[in-house]
Amino acid sequence: GECSAFKEQFMECLRHSGYESAACRQRAMAYLECRMDRRVQLMANEPLEKLGFKDLISEKSEEKPEK
């Protein structure tokens, strides 16, 4: 149940988007990150780039202000 909030946000997004998964990729990525980060290893750690989120990773790093 540690990641259930992320799962619910993803499922809610799917319902609101007419089950268009492409519209919910940010939430899908957050859910997978949660599963990989938990100590009980709910999912094996894999680079998000290998899971199809390379474009979202680069967008995330571009949004961060440089110091």
Short mmCIF file of C-alpha atoms in Angstrom, two decimals:
data_model
loop_
_atom_site.label_atom_id
_atom_site.label_comp_id
_atom_site.label_asym_id
_atom_site.label_seq_id
_atom_site.Cartn_x
_atom_site.Cartn_y
_atom_site.Cartn_z
CA GLY A 1 0.00 0.00 0.00
CA GLU A 2 3.00 2.34 0.08
CA CYS A 3 2.42 3.46 -3.49
CA SER A 4 -1.36 3.31 -3.57
CA ALA A 5 -1.72 7.12 -3.67
CA PHE A 6 0.43 7.24 -6.82
CA LYS A 7 -1.58 4.40 -8.35
CA GLU A 8 -4.86 6.17 -7.57
CA GLN A 9 -3.62 9.41 -9.15
CA PHE A 10 -2.63 7.48 -12.27
CA MET A 11 -5.97 5.66 -12.42
CA GLU A 12 -7.88 8.91 -11.92
CA CYS A 13 -5.91 10.48 -14.76
CA LEU A 14 -6.76 7.53 -17.00
CA ARG A 15 -10.46 7.84 -16.22
CA HIS A 16 -10.45 11.59 -16.91
CA SER A 17 -8.53 11.19 -20.16
CA GLY A 18 -10.76 8.47 -21.57
CA TYR A 19 -8.08 5.88 -20.80
CA GLU A 20 -5.52 7.62 -22.99
CA SER A 21 -2.34 6.47 -21.28
CA ALA A 22 -0.11 8.96 -23.10
CA ALA A 23 -1.88 11.78 -21.27
CA CYS A 24 -0.89 10.24 -17.92
CA ARG A 25 2.78 9.46 -18.44
CA GLN A 26 3.98 11.80 -15.67
CA ARG A 27 1.77 9.98 -13.16
CA ALA A 28 2.82 6.59 -14.50
CA MET A 29 6.46 7.56 -14.07
CA ALA A 30 5.84 8.77 -10.49
CA TYR A 31 4.11 5.48 -9.67
CA LEU A 32 6.98 3.41 -11.06
CA GLU A 33 9.52 5.56 -9.21
CA CYS A 34 7.63 4.93 -5.99
CA ARG A 35 7.65 1.19 -6.57
CA MET A 36 11.39 1.16 -7.32
CA ASP A 37 12.32 3.42 -4.39
CA ARG A 38 10.64 1.44 -1.62
CA ARG A 39 12.90 -0.54 0.67
CA VAL A 40 10.89 -3.70 0.16
CA GLN A 41 11.77 -3.54 -3.53
CA LEU A 42 8.30 -3.74 -4.98
CA MET A 43 9.94 -3.52 -8.38
CA ALA A 44 13.52 -3.98 -9.56
CA ASN A 45 15.39 -0.73 -10.09
CA GLU A 46 15.57 0.14 -13.75
CA PRO A 47 16.64 3.42 -15.31
CA LEU A 48 13.50 5.34 -16.23
CA GLU A 49 15.00 5.91 -19.67
CA LYS A 50 14.83 2.16 -20.29
CA LEU A 51 11.17 2.16 -19.23
CA GLY A 52 10.25 4.67 -21.95
CA PHE A 53 10.42 7.92 -19.98
CA LYS A 54 13.62 9.41 -21.47
CA ASP A 55 11.78 12.43 -22.85
CA LEU A 56 10.14 13.17 -19.48
CA ILE A 57 13.48 12.90 -17.68
CA SER A 58 15.08 15.48 -19.97
CA GLU A 59 12.04 17.79 -19.58
CA LYS A 60 12.33 17.49 -15.81
CA SER A 61 16.03 18.44 -15.82
CA GLU A 62 15.42 21.38 -18.18
CA GLU A 63 12.80 22.80 -15.79
CA LYS A 64 15.22 22.94 -12.85
CA PRO A 65 16.88 26.35 -12.48
CA GLU A 66 20.66 26.27 -12.62
CA LYS A 67 22.68 27.68 -9.75
#
